[in-house]
Coordinates of N, CA and C in Angstrom, one line a residue:
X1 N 47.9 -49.4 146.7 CA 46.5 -49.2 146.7 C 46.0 -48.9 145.3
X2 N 46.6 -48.0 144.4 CA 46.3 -47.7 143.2 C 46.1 -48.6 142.4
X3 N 47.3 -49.1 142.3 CA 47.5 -50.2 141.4 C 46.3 -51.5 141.4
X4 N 46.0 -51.7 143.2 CA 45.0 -52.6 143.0 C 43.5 -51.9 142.4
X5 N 43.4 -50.8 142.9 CA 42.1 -50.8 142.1 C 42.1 -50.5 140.6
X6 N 43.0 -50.2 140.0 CA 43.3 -50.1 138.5 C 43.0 -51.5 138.2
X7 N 43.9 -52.4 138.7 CA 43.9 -53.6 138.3 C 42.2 -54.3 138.1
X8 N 41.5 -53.5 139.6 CA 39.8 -54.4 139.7 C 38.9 -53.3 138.9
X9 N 39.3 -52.2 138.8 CA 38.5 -51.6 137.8 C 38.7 -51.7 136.1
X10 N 39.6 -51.7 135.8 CA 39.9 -51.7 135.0 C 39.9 -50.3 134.1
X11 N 39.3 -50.6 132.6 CA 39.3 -49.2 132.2 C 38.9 -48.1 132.7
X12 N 37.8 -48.4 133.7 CA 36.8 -47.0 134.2 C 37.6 -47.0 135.5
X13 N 38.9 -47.0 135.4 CA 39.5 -46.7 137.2 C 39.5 -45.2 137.3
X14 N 39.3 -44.1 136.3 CA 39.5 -42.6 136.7 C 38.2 -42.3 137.3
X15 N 37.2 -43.0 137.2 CA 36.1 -42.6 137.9 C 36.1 -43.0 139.7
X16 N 36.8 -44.0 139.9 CA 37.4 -44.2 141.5 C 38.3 -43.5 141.7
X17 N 39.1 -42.6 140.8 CA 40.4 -42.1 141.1 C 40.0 -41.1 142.7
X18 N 38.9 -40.6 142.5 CA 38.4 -39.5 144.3 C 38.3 -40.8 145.3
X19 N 37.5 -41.8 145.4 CA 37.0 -42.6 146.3 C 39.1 -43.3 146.4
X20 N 39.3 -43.7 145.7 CA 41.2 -44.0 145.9 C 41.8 -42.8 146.6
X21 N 41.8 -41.4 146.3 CA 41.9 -40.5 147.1 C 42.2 -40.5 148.4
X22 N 40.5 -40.7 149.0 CA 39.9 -40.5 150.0 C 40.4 -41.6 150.4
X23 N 40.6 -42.8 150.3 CA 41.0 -44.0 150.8 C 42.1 -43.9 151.7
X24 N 43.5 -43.4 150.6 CA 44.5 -43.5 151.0 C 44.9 -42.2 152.1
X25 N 44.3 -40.6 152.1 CA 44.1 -40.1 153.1 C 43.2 -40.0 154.3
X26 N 42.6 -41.0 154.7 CA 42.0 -41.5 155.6 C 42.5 -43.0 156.4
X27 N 43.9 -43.2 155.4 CA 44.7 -44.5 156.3 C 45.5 -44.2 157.2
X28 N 45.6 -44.7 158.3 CA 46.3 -44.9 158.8 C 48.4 -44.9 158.1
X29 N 48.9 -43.9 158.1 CA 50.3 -44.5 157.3 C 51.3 -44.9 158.5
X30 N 52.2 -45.8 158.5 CA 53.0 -46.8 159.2 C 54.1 -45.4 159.7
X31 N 54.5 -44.7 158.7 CA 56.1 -43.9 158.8 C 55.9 -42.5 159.8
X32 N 54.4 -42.2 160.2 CA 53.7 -41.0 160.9 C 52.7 -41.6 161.5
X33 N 52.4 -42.8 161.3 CA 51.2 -43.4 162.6 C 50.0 -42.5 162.9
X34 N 49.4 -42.5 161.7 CA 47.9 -41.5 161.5 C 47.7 -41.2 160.2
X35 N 46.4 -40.7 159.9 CA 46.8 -40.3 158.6 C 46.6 -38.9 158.0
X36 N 47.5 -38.9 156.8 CA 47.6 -37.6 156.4 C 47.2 -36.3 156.2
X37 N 45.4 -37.0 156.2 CA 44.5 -35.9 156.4 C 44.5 -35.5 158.0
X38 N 44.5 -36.4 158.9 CA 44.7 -36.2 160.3 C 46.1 -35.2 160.4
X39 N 47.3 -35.5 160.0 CA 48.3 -34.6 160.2 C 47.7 -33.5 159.4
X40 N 47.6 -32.9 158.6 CA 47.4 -32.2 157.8 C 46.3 -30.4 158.6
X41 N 45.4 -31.4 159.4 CA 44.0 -30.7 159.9 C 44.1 -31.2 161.2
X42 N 45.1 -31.9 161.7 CA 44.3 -31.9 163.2 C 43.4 -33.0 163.5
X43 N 42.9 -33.0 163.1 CA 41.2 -33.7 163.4 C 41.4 -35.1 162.3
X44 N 40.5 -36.0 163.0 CA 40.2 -37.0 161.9 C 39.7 -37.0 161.2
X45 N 39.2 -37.3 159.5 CA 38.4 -37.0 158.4 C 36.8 -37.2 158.6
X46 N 35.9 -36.4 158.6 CA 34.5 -36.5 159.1 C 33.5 -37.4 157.5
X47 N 33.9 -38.9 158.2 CA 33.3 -39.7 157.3 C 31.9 -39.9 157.4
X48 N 30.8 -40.2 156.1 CA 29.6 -40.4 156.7 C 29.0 -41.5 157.6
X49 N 30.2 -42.2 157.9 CA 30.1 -43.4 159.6 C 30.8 -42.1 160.7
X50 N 30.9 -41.3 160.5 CA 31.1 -40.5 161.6 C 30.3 -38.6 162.1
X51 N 29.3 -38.8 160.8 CA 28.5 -37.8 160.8 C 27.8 -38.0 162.2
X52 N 27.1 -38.8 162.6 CA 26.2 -38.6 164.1 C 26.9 -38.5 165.1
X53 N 28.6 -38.6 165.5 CA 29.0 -38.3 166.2 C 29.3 -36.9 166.5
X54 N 28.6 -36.5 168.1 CA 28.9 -35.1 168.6 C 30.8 -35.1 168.2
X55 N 30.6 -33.7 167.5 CA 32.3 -32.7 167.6 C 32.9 -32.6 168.9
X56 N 34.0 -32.8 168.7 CA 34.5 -32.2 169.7 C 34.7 -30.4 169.7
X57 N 34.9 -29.9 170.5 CA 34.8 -27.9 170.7 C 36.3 -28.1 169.6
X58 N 35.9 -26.7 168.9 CA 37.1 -26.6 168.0 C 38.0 -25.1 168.7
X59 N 38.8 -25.8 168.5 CA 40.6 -24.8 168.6 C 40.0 -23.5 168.1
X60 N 40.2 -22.5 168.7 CA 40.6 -21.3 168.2 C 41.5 -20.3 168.5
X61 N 41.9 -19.7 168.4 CA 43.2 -18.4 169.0 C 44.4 -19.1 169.3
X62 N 45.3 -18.4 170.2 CA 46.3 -19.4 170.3 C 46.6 -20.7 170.7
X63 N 45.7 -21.2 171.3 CA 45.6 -22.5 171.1 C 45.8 -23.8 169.9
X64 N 45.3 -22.8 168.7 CA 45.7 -23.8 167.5 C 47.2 -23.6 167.1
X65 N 47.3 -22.5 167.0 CA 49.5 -22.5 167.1 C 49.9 -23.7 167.9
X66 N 49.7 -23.7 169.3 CA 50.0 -25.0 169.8 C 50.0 -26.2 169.5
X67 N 48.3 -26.3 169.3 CA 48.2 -27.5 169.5 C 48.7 -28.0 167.9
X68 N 49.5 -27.1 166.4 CA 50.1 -27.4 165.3 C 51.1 -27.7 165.5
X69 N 51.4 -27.2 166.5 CA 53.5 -26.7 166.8 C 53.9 -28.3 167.6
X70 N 52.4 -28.7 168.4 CA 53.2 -30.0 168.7 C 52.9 -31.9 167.9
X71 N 51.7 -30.4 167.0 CA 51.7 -31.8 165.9 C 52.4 -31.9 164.5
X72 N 53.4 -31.2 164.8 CA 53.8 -30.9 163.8 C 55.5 -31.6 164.5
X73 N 55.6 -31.8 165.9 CA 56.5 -32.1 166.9 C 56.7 -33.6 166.6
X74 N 55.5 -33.9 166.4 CA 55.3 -35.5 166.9 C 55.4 -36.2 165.7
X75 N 55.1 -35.4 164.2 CA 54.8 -36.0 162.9 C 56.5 -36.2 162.9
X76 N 57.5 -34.8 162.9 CA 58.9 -35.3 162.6 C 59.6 -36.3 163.4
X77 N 59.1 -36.4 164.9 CA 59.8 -37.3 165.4 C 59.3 -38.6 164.8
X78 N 57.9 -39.2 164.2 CA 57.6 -40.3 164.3 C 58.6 -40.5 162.5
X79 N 58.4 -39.8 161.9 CA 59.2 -39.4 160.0 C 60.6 -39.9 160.9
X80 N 61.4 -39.1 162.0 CA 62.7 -39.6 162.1 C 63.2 -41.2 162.1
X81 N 61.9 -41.2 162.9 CA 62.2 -43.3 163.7 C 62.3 -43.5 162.9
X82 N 60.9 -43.1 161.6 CA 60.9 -44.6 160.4 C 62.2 -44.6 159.1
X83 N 62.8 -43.1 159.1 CA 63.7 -42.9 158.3 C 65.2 -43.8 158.9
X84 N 65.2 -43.6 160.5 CA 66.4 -44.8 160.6 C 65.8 -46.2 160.5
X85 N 64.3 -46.5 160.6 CA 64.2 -47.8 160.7 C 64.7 -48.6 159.3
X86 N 64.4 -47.3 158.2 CA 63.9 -48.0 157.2 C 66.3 -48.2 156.2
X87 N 66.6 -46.9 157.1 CA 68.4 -46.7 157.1 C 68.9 -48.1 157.7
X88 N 68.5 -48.4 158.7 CA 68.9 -49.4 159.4 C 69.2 -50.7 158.4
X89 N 67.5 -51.3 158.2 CA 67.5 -52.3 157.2 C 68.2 -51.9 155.8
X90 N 67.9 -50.8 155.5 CA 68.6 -50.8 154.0 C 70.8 -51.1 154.4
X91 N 71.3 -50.6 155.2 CA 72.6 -50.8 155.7 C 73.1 -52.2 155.3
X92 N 71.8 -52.5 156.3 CA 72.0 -54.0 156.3 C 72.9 -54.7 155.5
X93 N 72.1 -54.6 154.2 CA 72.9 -55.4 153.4 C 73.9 -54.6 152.0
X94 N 74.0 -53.5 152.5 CA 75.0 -52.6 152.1 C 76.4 -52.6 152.3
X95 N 77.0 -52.7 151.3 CA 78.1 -52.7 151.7 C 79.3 -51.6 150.8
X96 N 80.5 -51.6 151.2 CA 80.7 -49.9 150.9 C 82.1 -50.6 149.3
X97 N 81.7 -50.6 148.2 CA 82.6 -50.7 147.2 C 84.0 -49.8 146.8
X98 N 84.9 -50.1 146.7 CA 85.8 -49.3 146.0 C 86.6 -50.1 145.1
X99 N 86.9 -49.4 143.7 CA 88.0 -50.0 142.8 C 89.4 -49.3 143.2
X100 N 90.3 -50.1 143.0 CA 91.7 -49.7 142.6 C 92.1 -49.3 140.9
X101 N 93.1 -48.1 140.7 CA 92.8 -47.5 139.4 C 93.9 -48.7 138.5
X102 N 93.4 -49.0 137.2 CA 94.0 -50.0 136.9 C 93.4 -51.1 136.6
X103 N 92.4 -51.4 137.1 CA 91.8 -52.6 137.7 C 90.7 -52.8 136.3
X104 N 90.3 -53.7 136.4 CA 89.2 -54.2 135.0 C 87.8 -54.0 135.5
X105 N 86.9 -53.6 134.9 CA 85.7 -53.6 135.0 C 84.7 -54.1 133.5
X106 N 83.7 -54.0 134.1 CA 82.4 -54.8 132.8 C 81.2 -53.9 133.4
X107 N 81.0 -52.6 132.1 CA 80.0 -51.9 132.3 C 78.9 -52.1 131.9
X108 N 78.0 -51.7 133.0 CA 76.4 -52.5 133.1 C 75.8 -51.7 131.8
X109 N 74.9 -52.6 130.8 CA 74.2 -51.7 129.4 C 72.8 -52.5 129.6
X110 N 72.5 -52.8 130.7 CA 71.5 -53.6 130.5 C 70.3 -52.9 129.7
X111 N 69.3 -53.9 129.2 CA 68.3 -53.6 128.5 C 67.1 -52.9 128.7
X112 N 66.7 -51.9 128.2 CA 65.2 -51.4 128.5 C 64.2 -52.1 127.3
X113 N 63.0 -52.1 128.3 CA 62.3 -53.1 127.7 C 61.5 -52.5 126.3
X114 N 61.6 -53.2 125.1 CA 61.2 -52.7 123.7 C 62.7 -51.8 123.1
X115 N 63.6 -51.8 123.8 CA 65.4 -51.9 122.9 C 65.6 -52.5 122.3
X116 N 65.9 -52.6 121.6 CA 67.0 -53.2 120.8 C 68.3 -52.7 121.1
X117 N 69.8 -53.2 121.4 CA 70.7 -53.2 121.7 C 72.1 -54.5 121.3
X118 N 72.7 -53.8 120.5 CA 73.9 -54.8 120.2 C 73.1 -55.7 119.5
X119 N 72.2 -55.4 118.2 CA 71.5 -56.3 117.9 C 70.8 -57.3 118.0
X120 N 70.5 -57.3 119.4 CA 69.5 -58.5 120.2 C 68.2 -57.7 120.9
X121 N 67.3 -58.4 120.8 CA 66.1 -57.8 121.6 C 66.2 -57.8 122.9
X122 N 65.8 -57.6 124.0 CA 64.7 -58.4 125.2 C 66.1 -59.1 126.0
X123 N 65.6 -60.1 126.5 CA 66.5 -60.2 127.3 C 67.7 -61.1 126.9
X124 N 67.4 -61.7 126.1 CA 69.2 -61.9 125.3 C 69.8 -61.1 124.9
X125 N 69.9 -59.6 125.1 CA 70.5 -59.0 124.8 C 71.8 -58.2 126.3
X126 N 72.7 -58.5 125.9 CA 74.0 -58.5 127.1 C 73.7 -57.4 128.0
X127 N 73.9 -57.5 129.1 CA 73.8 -56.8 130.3 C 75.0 -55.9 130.9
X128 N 76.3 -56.5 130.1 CA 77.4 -55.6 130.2 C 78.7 -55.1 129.3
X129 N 79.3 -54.3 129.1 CA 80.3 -54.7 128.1 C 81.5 -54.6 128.9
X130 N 82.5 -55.1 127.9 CA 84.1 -54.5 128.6 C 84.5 -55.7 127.9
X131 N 85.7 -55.8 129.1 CA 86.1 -55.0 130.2 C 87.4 -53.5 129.8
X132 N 87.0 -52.7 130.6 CA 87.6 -51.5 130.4 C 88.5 -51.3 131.7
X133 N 89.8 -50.6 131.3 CA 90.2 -50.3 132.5 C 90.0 -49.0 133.1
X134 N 90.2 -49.1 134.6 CA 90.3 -47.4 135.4 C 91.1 -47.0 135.1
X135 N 90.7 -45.5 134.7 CA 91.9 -44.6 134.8 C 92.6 -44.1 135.8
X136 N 90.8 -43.7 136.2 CA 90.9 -43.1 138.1 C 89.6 -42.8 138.7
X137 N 90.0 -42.6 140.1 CA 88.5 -42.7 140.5 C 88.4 -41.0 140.8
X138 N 87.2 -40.4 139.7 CA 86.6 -38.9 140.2 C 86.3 -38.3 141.6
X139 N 85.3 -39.4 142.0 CA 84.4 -38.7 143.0 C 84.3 -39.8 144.1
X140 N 83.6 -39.7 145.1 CA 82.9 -40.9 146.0 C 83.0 -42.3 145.7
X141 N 81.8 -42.1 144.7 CA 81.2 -43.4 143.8 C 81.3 -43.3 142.1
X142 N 82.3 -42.9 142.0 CA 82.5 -42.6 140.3 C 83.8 -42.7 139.5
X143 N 83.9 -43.3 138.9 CA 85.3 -43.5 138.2 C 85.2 -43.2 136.4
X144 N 86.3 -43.0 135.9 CA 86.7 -42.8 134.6 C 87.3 -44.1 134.2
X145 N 86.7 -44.4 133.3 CA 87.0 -45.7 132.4 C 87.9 -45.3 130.6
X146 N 88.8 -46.2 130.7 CA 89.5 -46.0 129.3 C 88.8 -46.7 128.5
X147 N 87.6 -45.5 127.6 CA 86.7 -46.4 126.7 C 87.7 -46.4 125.3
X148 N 86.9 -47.5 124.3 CA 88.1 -47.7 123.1 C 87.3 -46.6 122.1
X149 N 88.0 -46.6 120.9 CA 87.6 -45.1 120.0 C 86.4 -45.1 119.9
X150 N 85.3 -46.5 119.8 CA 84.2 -46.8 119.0 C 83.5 -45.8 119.9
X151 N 83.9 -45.8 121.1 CA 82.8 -45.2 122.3 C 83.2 -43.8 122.8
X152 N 84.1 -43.3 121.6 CA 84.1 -41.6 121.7 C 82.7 -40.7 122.3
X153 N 82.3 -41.2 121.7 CA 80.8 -40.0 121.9 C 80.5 -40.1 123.2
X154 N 80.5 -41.6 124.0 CA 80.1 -41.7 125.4 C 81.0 -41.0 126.8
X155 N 80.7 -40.2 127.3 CA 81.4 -39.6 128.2 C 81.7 -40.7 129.2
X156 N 82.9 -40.9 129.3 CA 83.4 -41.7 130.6 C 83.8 -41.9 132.0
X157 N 82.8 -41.1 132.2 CA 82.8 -41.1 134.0 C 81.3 -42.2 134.3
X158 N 81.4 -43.1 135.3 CA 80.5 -43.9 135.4 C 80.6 -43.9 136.9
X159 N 79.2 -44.2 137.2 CA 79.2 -44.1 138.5 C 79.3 -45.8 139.1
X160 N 79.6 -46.0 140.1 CA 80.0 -47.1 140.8 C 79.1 -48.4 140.2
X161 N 78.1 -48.2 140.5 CA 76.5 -48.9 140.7 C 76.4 -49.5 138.8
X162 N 77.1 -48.9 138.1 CA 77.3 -49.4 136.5 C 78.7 -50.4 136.4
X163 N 79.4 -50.6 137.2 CA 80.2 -51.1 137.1 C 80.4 -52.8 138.0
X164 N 80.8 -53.6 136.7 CA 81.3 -54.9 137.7 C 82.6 -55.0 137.7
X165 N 83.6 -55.7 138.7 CA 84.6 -56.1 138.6 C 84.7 -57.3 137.9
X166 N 86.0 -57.2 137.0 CA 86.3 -58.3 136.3 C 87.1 -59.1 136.8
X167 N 87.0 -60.6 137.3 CA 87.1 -61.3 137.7 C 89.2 -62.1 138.1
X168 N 89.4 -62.3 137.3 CA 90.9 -61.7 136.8 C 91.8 -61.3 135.2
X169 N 92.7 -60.9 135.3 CA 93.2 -60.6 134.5 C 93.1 -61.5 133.3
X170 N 93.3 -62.8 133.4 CA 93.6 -64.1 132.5 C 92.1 -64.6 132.2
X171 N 91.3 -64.5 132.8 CA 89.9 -64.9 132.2 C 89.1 -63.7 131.8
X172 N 90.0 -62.4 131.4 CA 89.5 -61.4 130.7 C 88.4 -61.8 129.4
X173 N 87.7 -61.5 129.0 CA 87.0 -61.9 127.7 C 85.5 -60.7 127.5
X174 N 85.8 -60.1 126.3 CA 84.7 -59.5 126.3 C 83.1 -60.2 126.0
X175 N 82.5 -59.2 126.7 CA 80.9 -59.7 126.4 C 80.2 -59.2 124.9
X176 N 80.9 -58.4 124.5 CA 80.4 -58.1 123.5 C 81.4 -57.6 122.5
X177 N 81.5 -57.7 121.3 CA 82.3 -57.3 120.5 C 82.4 -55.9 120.3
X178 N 83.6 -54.9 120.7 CA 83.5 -53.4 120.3 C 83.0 -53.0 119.0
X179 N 83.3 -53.7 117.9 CA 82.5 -53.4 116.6 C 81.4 -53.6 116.5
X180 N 81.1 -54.1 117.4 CA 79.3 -54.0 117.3 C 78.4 -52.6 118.1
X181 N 78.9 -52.0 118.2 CA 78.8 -50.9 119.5 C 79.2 -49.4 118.3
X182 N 77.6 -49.2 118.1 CA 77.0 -48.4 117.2 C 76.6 -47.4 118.0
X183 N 76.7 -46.1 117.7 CA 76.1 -44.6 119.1 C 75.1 -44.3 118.2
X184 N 74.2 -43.8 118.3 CA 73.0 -43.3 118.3 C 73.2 -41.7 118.2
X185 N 72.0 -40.9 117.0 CA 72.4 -39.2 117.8 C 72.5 -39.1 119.2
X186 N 71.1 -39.5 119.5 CA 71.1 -39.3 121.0 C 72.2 -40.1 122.2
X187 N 73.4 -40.5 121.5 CA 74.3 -40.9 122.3 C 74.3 -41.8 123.0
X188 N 73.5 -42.7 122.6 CA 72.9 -44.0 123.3 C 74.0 -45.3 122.5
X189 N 74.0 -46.2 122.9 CA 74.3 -47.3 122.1 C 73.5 -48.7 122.4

C-alpha cells in the first residue's frame, strides 16, 4: 500500500504518510480477519461515513477484561491458522539439504547492487567462487570450508543457503581466479 502511494504521489508522499496510516489500520488484514485498529480497541474505527451512526453502549467494569481476554483468544487463533497456512505453502517447496564432508562446493558472492567485485560491475560480476572443500559440518545448516591463504581474513563457517554443490569432481573449474580475490579492511572481498 505504501509503495503505491509513494509511487502516485510522488515527492509530496510524507504529506499522505497519516491518510496511508489510517488506510492500512482500518483494513481489513487476511492473517487476523479484521483490522488492527479493530483488534487493538475492540470497536471499529469511527470514520466520518460512520459518525451518524448511533454507538453501540460501551464496555465497562469487568466486562471489558472479558470481552479482551476473548479478543485477544480469537486474534491468536486466527495469527495460528495463517502461520501454518503460510508454513504449509512455504514446506511446499522446501526441501531439507545436507553435504557430506569432503565434498566440493561453489560459494555464493553474489553482487550487491553499485559493487564492484572481482573487478566487474553489476551483473557480470560472478555469483560464486570455489570450489572449496568441506571440512566439516558445524551446526544444522552450517559447514566449514577449506578456504586457500588469499581468503585468510574471511572466517570459514558458511551457512548452507551460501553454498552450491559442485557438480563432479572432473568438471571441477573455478569461477573465478583466487588471485583475483582482494579483502577489503572491512573484510569484504
Amino acid at each position: 500500500m505504501l509503495r503505491a502511494c509513494v509511487l502516485e504521489f510522488g515527492g509530496s508522499w510524507a504529506e499522505y504518510l497519516p491518510l496511508c496510516e489510517f488506510a492500512y489500520n482500518n483494513s481489513c488484514q487476511a492473517s487476523i480477519e479484521m483490522a488492527p485498529f479493530e483488534a487493538l480497541y475492540g470497536r471499529p474505527c469511527r470514520s466520518p461515513l460512520c459518525w451518524a451512526e448511533p454507538e453501540d453502549r460501551e464496555i465497562v467494569g469487568p466486562e471489558i477484561v472479558v470481552d479482551h481476554t476473548e479478543k485477544v483468544k480469537l486474534i491468536s487463533q486466527r495469527l495460528r491458522g495463517a502461520h501454518e497456512r503460510q508454513k504449509r505453502y512455504a514446506d511446499k517447496y522446501r526441501s531439507d539439504l545436507a553435504y557430506s564432508e569432503g565434498a566440493f562446493v561453489y560459494l555464493n558472492v553474489s553482487p550487491r547492487k553499485g559493487l564492484q567485485r572481482f573487478g566487474v560491475k553489476g551483473k557480470f560480476a560472478p555469483r560464486y567462487i570455489g570450489p572449496f572443500m568441506i571440512k566439516k559440518r558445524v551446526g544444522k545448516v552450517t559447514y566449514e570450508l577449506e578456504l586457500p591463504p588469499q581468503m585468510s581474513g574471511v572466517h570459514p563457517v558458511f551457512h548452507i543457503s551460501m553454498l552450491r554443490i559442485a557438480e563432479s569432481k572432473t568438471g571441477l573449474r573455478l569461477i573465478v581466479d583466487l588471485s583475483q580475490i582482494d579483502l577489503s579492511d572491512d573484510i569484504s572481498y
